[in-house]
Amino acid sequence: MKVLTINSGSSSLKVALFDMKSEKRLSFLEVEKIGERVSRMIFQKETVFEGEVKSHFEAIEIVEDFLSKRDILKNFNHLFAVGHRVVHGGEKFKKSVLVDRDVMREIERLSSLAPLHNPANLKGIEAVLKKSSKVPQVAVFDTSFHQTLPKEAFLYAIDYNLYEKEGIRRYGFHGTSHSYVAKEAAKIVGKSLKELNLITLHLGNGASAAAIKRGKSIETSMGFTPLEGLVMGSRSGDIDAGAILYLLKKGFDFESLDYLLNKNSGLKGLCGVNDMREIEKRIDKERFREAFDVFCHRIKKYIGAYMAVLGGADVLVFTAGIGENSALVREKVCSGLDVFGIKIDKEKNRNGQIDISKGDSKVKVLVIKTDEEIEIARESVRVVSKIC
Ligand code: ADP
């Protein structure tokens, strides 16, 4: 039973193929620079194709051709399902769904909430549909895991009409990753998710935290867009909207504010570098130390808040590029959290162990490698099996 997952960007396509009996990843391909003069397909860090790829459909064709020539997959008709990452599911999609024309129209309608992502995600769906109309396609939304947020957590305290008419509310993102690591954490501690309160920290270039009560997300740090919350590689995270109003008055326009907040803020804004490895190397210089401290302080603040909304946690999970690899960030974030029963073992933390909690820590602190692709593949199997 083979399942393909697709993460379709505006000019790229990331494709993973799984054998779902063993959950083994059979291959991972990335087509870059679609629509440009020279596009490339990368397989295991090697360029296996270079040439013009005009559209997402052509990208799908070279992927199929590659998999077929290598005897990995005969053609797309032999797939059990194709699962797509779709960034925004709005309030409509509370779960992953089988794609049909209505679903495609709705994803398109939701493009106003995610103009950079949903149209690109849709291109991937359309390309597969053109290639093979028989293979079931499943849309897995970044937002749907957080559709369980209670109203008091997702409403902004602004004119209610803006929620009703414009859909301005907190949605949350990275749902596939939070959901995946929460399930993995439950397996590791040997309990059912329904018995656990978890705080999950997805710390990559984009970063978000989630409070998960008995398997349901009840709070998360990203909001209407992925800009809210934690300090990120180049995104500001939380900032007083008053500062934005002030800058508008000072002559900043939409483009310059968009650039400032999404591309030139966060770690990059604070110290000029968005790569945590670089920051750690230069941590003895003031600007880098400050950026590191602001990043960790924000996370710590959210942990405290989520401890309160959950009424205490059983598990704290670190995941994604920084969460999985930076012992220094984990140590700084967890320092002084004994008051919440969070104690990490410095040795275990530095030695790359999964469970880094001290023996007497009330909260299990785990480092779990995220895998959004396998989660999308699992969701695809679940959705398609239900209707077959
Ligand atoms: P995204 O998927 O959001 O682009 P990733 O999850 O790949 O991001 O995470 C990227 C971040 O992880 C970068 O800031 C990078 O510096 C950081 N990172 C990767 N490896 C390490 C490491 N060994 N130590 C510290 N930070 C790391």
Tab-separated table of C-alpha atoms and ligand atoms in Angstrom:
chain	number	residue	atom	x	y	z
A	1	MET	CA	0.000	0.000	0.000
A	2	LYS	CA	1.850	3.064	-1.282
A	3	VAL	CA	1.012	6.639	-0.385
A	4	LEU	CA	2.545	9.775	-1.833
A	5	THR	CA	2.641	13.018	0.123
A	6	ILE	CA	2.984	16.372	-1.571
A	7	ASN	CA	3.964	19.714	-0.139
A	8	SER	CA	3.358	22.067	-3.023
A	9	GLY	CA	4.814	25.572	-2.900
A	10	SER	CA	4.463	28.338	-5.471
A	11	SER	CA	7.618	27.221	-7.307
A	12	SER	CA	8.500	23.944	-5.624
A	13	LEU	CA	7.171	20.483	-4.978
A	14	LYS	CA	8.326	18.212	-2.150
A	15	VAL	CA	7.229	14.643	-2.673
A	16	ALA	CA	7.621	11.681	-0.323
A	17	LEU	CA	6.608	8.113	-1.082
A	18	PHE	CA	5.745	5.681	1.715
A	19	ASP	CA	5.014	2.008	1.969
A	20	MET	CA	2.271	2.211	4.568
A	21	LYS	CA	2.486	-1.436	5.690
A	22	SER	CA	5.919	-0.806	7.159
A	23	GLU	CA	5.568	3.016	7.202
A	24	LYS	CA	8.930	3.019	5.403
A	25	ARG	CA	9.857	6.108	3.406
A	26	LEU	CA	10.740	4.790	-0.042
A	27	SER	CA	11.897	8.065	-1.533
A	28	PHE	CA	11.919	11.817	-1.180
A	29	LEU	CA	12.114	14.146	-4.157
A	30	GLU	CA	12.200	17.875	-4.413
A	31	VAL	CA	11.515	19.827	-7.589
A	32	GLU	CA	12.767	23.406	-7.326
A	33	LYS	CA	12.294	26.551	-9.384
A	34	ILE	CA	9.188	25.448	-11.247
A	35	GLY	CA	8.344	28.057	-13.896
A	36	GLU	CA	11.905	29.358	-14.093
A	37	ARG	CA	14.294	28.774	-16.985
A	38	VAL	CA	16.217	26.007	-15.251
A	39	SER	CA	14.424	23.805	-12.740
A	40	ARG	CA	15.995	20.976	-10.803
A	41	MET	CA	14.867	17.753	-9.218
A	42	ILE	CA	16.845	16.600	-6.182
A	43	PHE	CA	16.935	13.025	-4.925
A	44	GLN	CA	19.102	12.117	-1.947
A	45	LYS	CA	21.007	15.411	-2.194
A	46	GLU	CA	21.825	14.754	-5.869
A	47	THR	CA	20.429	16.632	-8.843
A	48	VAL	CA	18.727	13.949	-10.933
A	49	PHE	CA	17.062	16.319	-13.398
A	50	GLU	CA	17.915	19.752	-14.733
A	51	GLY	CA	15.859	21.536	-17.373
A	52	GLU	CA	12.721	23.512	-17.885
A	53	VAL	CA	9.716	22.519	-15.784
A	54	LYS	CA	6.958	24.905	-16.789
A	55	SER	CA	4.230	23.887	-14.383
A	56	HIS	CA	3.356	21.786	-11.341
A	57	PHE	CA	1.839	19.271	-13.761
A	58	GLU	CA	5.182	18.903	-15.547
A	59	ALA	CA	6.859	18.524	-12.156
A	60	ILE	CA	4.447	15.683	-11.307
A	61	GLU	CA	5.261	14.090	-14.661
A	62	ILE	CA	9.011	14.037	-14.054
A	63	VAL	CA	8.444	12.702	-10.543
A	64	GLU	CA	6.300	9.849	-11.890
A	65	ASP	CA	8.808	9.150	-14.638
A	66	PHE	CA	11.685	9.031	-12.142
A	67	LEU	CA	9.869	6.700	-9.739
A	68	SER	CA	8.822	4.443	-12.587
A	69	LYS	CA	12.315	4.219	-14.152
A	70	ARG	CA	13.779	3.296	-10.781
A	71	ASP	CA	11.090	0.630	-10.283
A	72	ILE	CA	9.885	2.367	-7.124
A	73	LEU	CA	6.348	2.987	-8.384
A	74	LYS	CA	4.847	1.861	-11.689
A	75	ASN	CA	2.652	4.940	-12.039
A	76	PHE	CA	0.303	7.127	-10.009
A	77	ASN	CA	-2.651	4.787	-10.624
A	78	HIS	CA	-0.887	2.297	-8.349
A	79	LEU	CA	-1.072	4.625	-5.374
A	80	PHE	CA	-3.480	3.992	-2.506
A	81	ALA	CA	-3.726	7.749	-1.976
A	82	VAL	CA	-1.995	11.077	-2.399
A	83	GLY	CA	-1.940	13.303	0.696
A	84	HIS	CA	-1.454	17.047	0.340
A	85	ARG	CA	-0.315	19.549	2.900
A	86	VAL	CA	-2.789	22.426	2.729
A	87	VAL	CA	-1.942	25.396	4.890
A	88	HIS	CA	-5.326	26.966	5.581
A	89	GLY	CA	-8.540	25.099	6.212
A	90	GLY	CA	-10.317	28.028	7.884
A	91	GLU	CA	-13.240	27.065	10.113
A	92	LYS	CA	-14.620	24.780	7.446
A	93	PHE	CA	-12.094	21.950	7.693
A	94	LYS	CA	-11.861	20.509	11.174
A	95	LYS	CA	-10.332	17.291	9.861
A	96	SER	CA	-8.472	15.974	6.829
A	97	VAL	CA	-10.826	15.382	3.883
A	98	LEU	CA	-11.066	13.538	0.622
A	99	VAL	CA	-10.569	16.043	-2.176
A	100	ASP	CA	-13.430	16.663	-4.583
A	101	ARG	CA	-14.470	19.678	-6.626
A	102	ASP	CA	-16.277	21.269	-3.656
A	103	VAL	CA	-13.219	20.873	-1.440
A	104	MET	CA	-11.027	22.406	-4.145
A	105	ARG	CA	-13.390	25.380	-4.450
A	106	GLU	CA	-13.320	25.862	-0.683
A	107	ILE	CA	-9.495	25.724	-0.550
A	108	GLU	CA	-9.513	28.349	-3.280
A	109	ARG	CA	-12.017	30.482	-1.332
A	110	LEU	CA	-9.752	30.278	1.718
A	111	SER	CA	-6.863	31.677	-0.326
A	112	SER	CA	-7.747	35.130	0.926
A	113	LEU	CA	-6.553	33.946	4.368
A	114	ALA	CA	-3.362	32.322	3.045
A	115	PRO	CA	-2.580	34.006	-0.288
A	116	LEU	CA	0.961	32.645	-0.481
A	117	HIS	CA	0.110	29.067	0.381
A	118	ASN	CA	-3.382	27.849	-0.522
A	119	PRO	CA	-3.153	28.651	-4.279
A	120	ALA	CA	0.209	26.851	-4.388
A	121	ASN	CA	-1.200	23.842	-2.490
A	122	LEU	CA	-4.088	23.739	-4.934
A	123	LYS	CA	-1.688	23.612	-7.879
A	124	GLY	CA	-0.320	20.336	-6.512
A	125	ILE	CA	-3.836	18.884	-6.205
A	126	GLU	CA	-4.776	19.975	-9.734
A	127	ALA	CA	-1.575	18.521	-11.165
A	128	VAL	CA	-2.244	15.099	-9.626
A	129	LEU	CA	-5.879	15.228	-10.755
A	130	LYS	CA	-4.748	15.866	-14.323
A	131	LYS	CA	-2.264	13.002	-14.105
A	132	SER	CA	-4.647	10.479	-12.630
A	133	SER	CA	-8.296	11.190	-11.899
A	134	LYS	CA	-8.649	7.788	-10.174
A	135	VAL	CA	-6.209	8.105	-7.299
A	136	PRO	CA	-7.895	9.382	-4.128
A	137	GLN	CA	-6.443	12.658	-2.910
A	138	VAL	CA	-6.606	13.831	0.676
A	139	ALA	CA	-6.138	17.371	1.962
A	140	VAL	CA	-4.436	17.603	5.371
A	141	PHE	CA	-4.651	21.093	6.829
A	142	ASP	CA	-2.095	22.865	9.034
A	143	THR	CA	-4.979	24.527	10.834
A	144	SER	CA	-7.400	21.663	11.474
A	145	PHE	CA	-5.695	20.249	14.584
A	146	HIS	CA	-6.314	23.609	16.276
A	147	GLN	CA	-9.999	23.749	15.385
A	148	THR	CA	-10.675	22.422	18.885
A	149	LEU	CA	-9.531	25.711	20.449
A	150	PRO	CA	-12.315	27.087	22.656
A	151	LYS	CA	-13.788	30.411	21.670
A	152	GLU	CA	-12.113	32.275	24.502
A	153	ALA	CA	-8.769	31.172	23.068
A	154	PHE	CA	-9.426	31.869	19.407
A	155	LEU	CA	-11.312	35.174	19.518
A	156	TYR	CA	-9.422	38.438	19.325
A	157	ALA	CA	-10.913	41.144	21.480
A	158	ILE	CA	-11.795	43.406	18.555
A	159	ASP	CA	-15.106	44.298	16.868
A	160	TYR	CA	-17.034	40.993	16.726
A	161	ASN	CA	-18.179	41.803	13.187
A	162	LEU	CA	-14.629	41.331	11.989
A	163	TYR	CA	-14.732	37.748	13.199
A	164	GLU	CA	-18.140	37.076	11.667
A	165	LYS	CA	-17.658	38.892	8.372
A	166	GLU	CA	-13.918	38.651	7.747
A	167	GLY	CA	-13.011	35.488	9.657
A	168	ILE	CA	-10.484	37.375	11.776
A	169	ARG	CA	-9.699	35.007	14.627
A	170	ARG	CA	-6.826	32.833	15.736
A	171	TYR	CA	-6.453	29.654	13.650
A	172	GLY	CA	-3.034	28.274	14.576
A	173	PHE	CA	-0.661	26.425	12.262
A	174	HIS	CA	1.923	23.590	12.338
A	175	GLY	CA	-1.006	21.371	13.384
A	176	THR	CA	0.344	18.290	11.625
A	177	SER	CA	3.612	18.543	13.529
A	178	HIS	CA	2.010	19.217	16.933
A	179	SER	CA	-0.375	16.327	16.391
A	180	TYR	CA	2.407	13.959	15.303
A	181	VAL	CA	4.759	14.687	18.207
A	182	ALA	CA	1.903	14.518	20.719
A	183	LYS	CA	1.066	10.982	19.544
A	184	GLU	CA	4.731	9.969	19.582
A	185	ALA	CA	5.095	11.387	23.095
A	186	ALA	CA	2.130	9.331	24.289
A	187	LYS	CA	3.771	6.182	22.863
A	188	ILE	CA	7.057	7.031	24.582
A	189	VAL	CA	5.485	7.547	28.016
A	190	GLY	CA	3.273	4.503	27.471
A	191	LYS	CA	-0.061	6.243	28.008
A	192	SER	CA	-3.057	7.108	25.897
A	193	LEU	CA	-3.206	10.693	24.601
A	194	LYS	CA	-6.583	10.934	26.333
A	195	GLU	CA	-4.820	10.677	29.710
A	196	LEU	CA	-2.234	13.376	29.029
A	197	ASN	CA	-1.738	17.134	29.117
A	198	LEU	CA	1.077	18.185	26.806
A	199	ILE	CA	2.912	21.319	25.786
A	200	THR	CA	4.522	20.912	22.380
A	201	LEU	CA	7.145	23.322	21.065
A	202	HIS	CA	7.773	23.316	17.316
A	203	LEU	CA	10.946	25.382	17.041
A	204	GLY	CA	12.129	25.643	13.446
A	205	ASN	CA	12.474	28.668	11.216
A	206	GLY	CA	8.787	29.062	11.894
A	207	ALA	CA	8.030	28.402	15.560
A	208	SER	CA	4.887	27.710	17.538
A	209	ALA	CA	3.728	26.233	20.821
A	210	ALA	CA	0.572	24.254	21.542
A	211	ALA	CA	-1.263	23.251	24.701
A	212	ILE	CA	-2.855	19.839	24.167
A	213	LYS	CA	-5.393	18.569	26.682
A	214	ARG	CA	-6.378	14.921	26.375
A	215	GLY	CA	-5.494	14.883	22.674
A	216	LYS	CA	-7.128	18.202	21.808
A	217	SER	CA	-5.364	21.462	21.070
A	218	ILE	CA	-6.765	24.091	23.424
A	219	GLU	CA	-4.232	26.872	22.872
A	220	THR	CA	-1.584	27.645	20.311
A	221	SER	CA	0.738	30.555	19.730
A	222	MET	CA	0.196	31.282	16.031
A	223	GLY	CA	-2.961	33.194	15.237
A	224	PHE	CA	-4.775	34.622	12.243
A	225	THR	CA	-1.509	34.141	10.360
A	226	PRO	CA	1.729	32.333	11.245
A	227	LEU	CA	3.154	35.656	12.429
A	228	GLU	CA	1.828	35.650	15.989
A	229	GLY	CA	3.463	34.100	19.024
A	230	LEU	CA	7.035	32.926	19.449
A	231	VAL	CA	10.108	34.669	18.079
A	232	MET	CA	11.003	33.007	14.775
A	233	GLY	CA	13.864	32.978	12.257
A	234	SER	CA	12.713	36.144	10.510
A	235	ARG	CA	9.186	36.696	11.899
A	236	SER	CA	8.557	38.892	14.904
A	237	GLY	CA	5.994	36.816	16.768
A	238	ASP	CA	3.975	38.867	19.274
A	239	ILE	CA	4.244	42.620	18.909
A	240	ASP	CA	2.026	45.417	20.140
A	241	ALA	CA	-0.303	46.364	17.251
A	242	GLY	CA	0.215	49.926	18.477
A	243	ALA	CA	3.822	49.785	17.246
A	244	ILE	CA	2.524	48.944	13.766
A	245	LEU	CA	0.080	51.858	13.887
A	246	TYR	CA	2.965	54.087	14.909
A	247	LEU	CA	5.091	52.899	11.967
A	248	LEU	CA	2.160	53.426	9.577
A	249	LYS	CA	1.994	57.005	10.765
A	250	LYS	CA	5.742	57.297	10.231
A	251	GLY	CA	5.333	56.413	6.538
A	252	PHE	CA	5.700	52.623	6.447
A	253	ASP	CA	3.297	51.123	3.886
A	254	PHE	CA	1.863	47.598	3.485
A	255	GLU	CA	4.897	46.242	1.586
A	256	SER	CA	7.488	47.628	3.966
A	257	LEU	CA	5.580	46.413	7.034
A	258	ASP	CA	5.053	42.981	5.499
A	259	TYR	CA	8.779	42.760	4.779
A	260	LEU	CA	9.704	44.038	8.226
A	261	LEU	CA	7.481	41.659	10.190
A	262	ASN	CA	7.811	38.504	8.082
A	263	LYS	CA	11.283	38.715	6.577
A	264	ASN	CA	13.396	41.050	8.652
A	265	SER	CA	12.347	40.479	12.248
A	266	GLY	CA	12.724	37.652	14.753
A	267	LEU	CA	16.292	36.394	15.214
A	268	LYS	CA	17.321	38.043	11.952
A	269	GLY	CA	15.963	41.395	13.015
A	270	LEU	CA	17.647	41.204	16.389
A	271	CYS	CA	21.131	40.076	15.335
A	272	GLY	CA	21.186	39.896	11.523
A	273	VAL	CA	21.252	36.091	11.413
A	274	ASN	CA	18.319	33.677	11.408
A	275	ASP	CA	20.304	30.457	11.785
A	276	MET	CA	20.434	29.307	15.410
A	277	ARG	CA	23.694	27.429	14.777
A	278	GLU	CA	25.390	30.698	13.804
A	279	ILE	CA	23.921	32.472	16.817
A	280	GLU	CA	25.220	29.780	19.158
A	281	LYS	CA	28.702	30.073	17.645
A	282	ARG	CA	28.779	33.799	18.355
A	283	ILE	CA	26.884	33.729	21.625
A	284	ASP	CA	29.643	35.597	23.501
A	285	LYS	CA	28.857	38.722	21.442
A	286	GLU	CA	26.141	40.892	22.971
A	287	ARG	CA	23.763	41.133	20.011
A	288	PHE	CA	23.735	37.371	19.505
A	289	ARG	CA	23.306	36.681	23.210
A	290	GLU	CA	20.387	39.122	23.296
A	291	ALA	CA	18.687	37.497	20.300
A	292	PHE	CA	19.134	34.079	21.920
A	293	ASP	CA	17.752	35.358	25.215
A	294	VAL	CA	14.688	37.006	23.638
A	295	PHE	CA	13.973	33.794	21.698
A	296	CYS	CA	14.171	31.607	24.837
A	297	HIS	CA	12.357	34.080	27.102
A	298	ARG	CA	9.313	34.138	24.804
A	299	ILE	CA	9.129	30.350	24.822
A	300	LYS	CA	9.406	30.253	28.594
A	301	LYS	CA	6.587	32.781	28.904
A	302	TYR	CA	4.325	30.605	26.757
A	303	ILE	CA	5.168	27.500	28.785
A	304	GLY	CA	4.026	29.329	31.920
A	305	ALA	CA	0.821	30.445	30.241
A	306	TYR	CA	0.086	26.959	28.920
A	307	MET	CA	0.753	25.403	32.318
A	308	ALA	CA	-2.004	27.673	33.572
A	309	VAL	CA	-4.537	26.934	30.815
A	310	LEU	CA	-3.871	23.191	31.000
A	311	GLY	CA	-3.889	23.077	34.797
A	312	GLY	CA	-0.421	21.502	34.732
A	313	ALA	CA	1.300	19.349	32.139
A	314	ASP	CA	2.544	15.765	32.052
A	315	VAL	CA	4.821	16.153	29.041
A	316	LEU	CA	6.847	18.929	27.408
A	317	VAL	CA	8.035	18.223	23.859
A	318	PHE	CA	10.780	19.945	21.870
A	319	THR	CA	10.714	19.426	18.110
A	320	ALA	CA	11.800	20.811	14.671
A	321	GLY	CA	15.263	22.124	13.685
A	322	ILE	CA	16.051	24.091	16.832
A	323	GLY	CA	13.950	22.036	19.248
A	324	GLU	CA	15.560	18.784	18.102
A	325	ASN	CA	19.139	20.025	17.848
A	326	SER	CA	19.838	22.866	20.222
A	327	ALA	CA	20.714	21.611	23.699
A	328	LEU	CA	21.535	25.207	24.612
A	329	VAL	CA	18.023	26.449	23.780
A	330	ARG	CA	16.411	23.543	25.657
A	331	GLU	CA	18.591	24.184	28.694
A	332	LYS	CA	17.898	27.918	28.742
A	333	VAL	CA	14.148	27.480	28.173
A	334	CYS	CA	13.814	24.930	30.985
A	335	SER	CA	16.017	26.748	33.482
A	336	GLY	CA	14.063	27.894	36.530
A	337	LEU	CA	10.955	25.909	35.610
A	338	ASP	CA	11.288	23.591	38.632
A	339	VAL	CA	8.305	25.486	40.017
A	340	PHE	CA	6.188	23.719	37.351
A	341	GLY	CA	7.840	20.351	37.954
A	342	ILE	CA	10.030	20.706	34.847
A	343	LYS	CA	13.581	19.548	35.479
A	344	ILE	CA	15.999	18.493	32.787
A	345	ASP	CA	19.109	16.376	33.123
A	346	LYS	CA	21.913	18.417	31.553
A	347	GLU	CA	23.907	15.317	30.573
A	348	LYS	CA	20.961	13.653	28.859
A	349	ASN	CA	20.097	16.946	27.185
A	350	ARG	CA	23.552	17.272	25.697
A	351	ASN	CA	23.861	13.610	24.731
A	352	GLY	CA	21.001	13.609	22.272
A	353	GLN	CA	18.616	11.485	24.329
A	354	ILE	CA	14.873	11.455	23.715
A	355	ASP	CA	13.863	11.657	27.377
A	356	ILE	CA	15.914	14.469	28.866
A	357	SER	CA	13.993	14.808	32.145
A	358	LYS	CA	15.651	14.379	35.525
A	359	GLY	CA	14.554	11.321	37.474
A	360	ASP	CA	12.440	13.440	39.851
A	361	SER	CA	10.948	15.729	37.181
A	362	LYS	CA	7.144	15.651	37.418
A	363	VAL	CA	6.909	16.631	33.760
A	364	LYS	CA	8.521	14.348	31.187
A	365	VAL	CA	10.653	16.470	28.877
A	366	LEU	CA	11.083	14.822	25.482
A	367	VAL	CA	12.986	15.631	22.294
A	368	ILE	CA	11.069	14.157	19.367
A	369	LYS	CA	11.940	14.405	15.700
A	370	THR	CA	8.910	15.671	13.861
A	371	ASP	CA	7.691	13.969	10.680
A	372	GLU	CA	4.876	15.872	9.045
A	373	GLU	CA	5.034	13.694	5.944
A	374	ILE	CA	4.314	10.418	7.702
A	375	GLU	CA	1.487	12.128	9.579
A	376	ILE	CA	-0.002	13.285	6.243
A	377	ALA	CA	0.429	9.769	4.838
A	378	ARG	CA	-1.287	8.247	7.911
A	379	GLU	CA	-4.133	10.744	7.658
A	380	SER	CA	-4.533	9.879	3.971
A	381	VAL	CA	-4.803	6.171	4.758
A	382	ARG	CA	-7.317	6.899	7.535
A	383	VAL	CA	-9.532	9.069	5.329
A	384	VAL	CA	-9.442	6.782	2.281
A	385	SER	CA	-9.932	3.582	4.329
A	386	LYS	CA	-13.049	5.063	5.888
A	387	ILE	CA	-14.755	5.561	2.543
A	388	CYS	CA	-13.588	2.328	0.879
B	1	ADP	P1	11.701	25.067	8.809
B	1	ADP	O1	11.218	23.668	8.465
B	1	ADP	O2	10.730	25.884	9.574
B	1	ADP	O3	12.333	25.797	7.679
B	1	ADP	P2	13.632	23.649	10.459
B	1	ADP	O4	12.721	22.842	11.305
B	1	ADP	O5	14.440	22.957	9.422
B	1	ADP	O6	12.889	24.906	9.839
B	1	ADP	O7	14.634	24.426	11.456
B	1	ADP	C1	15.559	25.363	11.012
B	1	ADP	C2	16.300	25.911	12.219
B	1	ADP	O8	16.907	24.829	12.927
B	1	ADP	C3	17.387	26.910	11.863
B	1	ADP	O9	17.305	28.042	12.702
B	1	ADP	C4	18.658	26.155	12.191
B	1	ADP	O10	19.649	27.004	12.616
B	1	ADP	C5	18.198	25.273	13.337
B	1	ADP	N1	19.129	24.154	13.543
B	1	ADP	C6	19.338	23.090	12.747
B	1	ADP	N2	20.317	22.312	13.273
B	1	ADP	C7	20.738	22.918	14.421
B	1	ADP	C8	21.716	22.628	15.413
B	1	ADP	N3	22.496	21.538	15.328
B	1	ADP	N4	21.843	23.473	16.456
B	1	ADP	C9	21.072	24.569	16.569
B	1	ADP	N5	20.143	24.910	15.662
B	1	ADP	C10	19.958	24.100	14.608
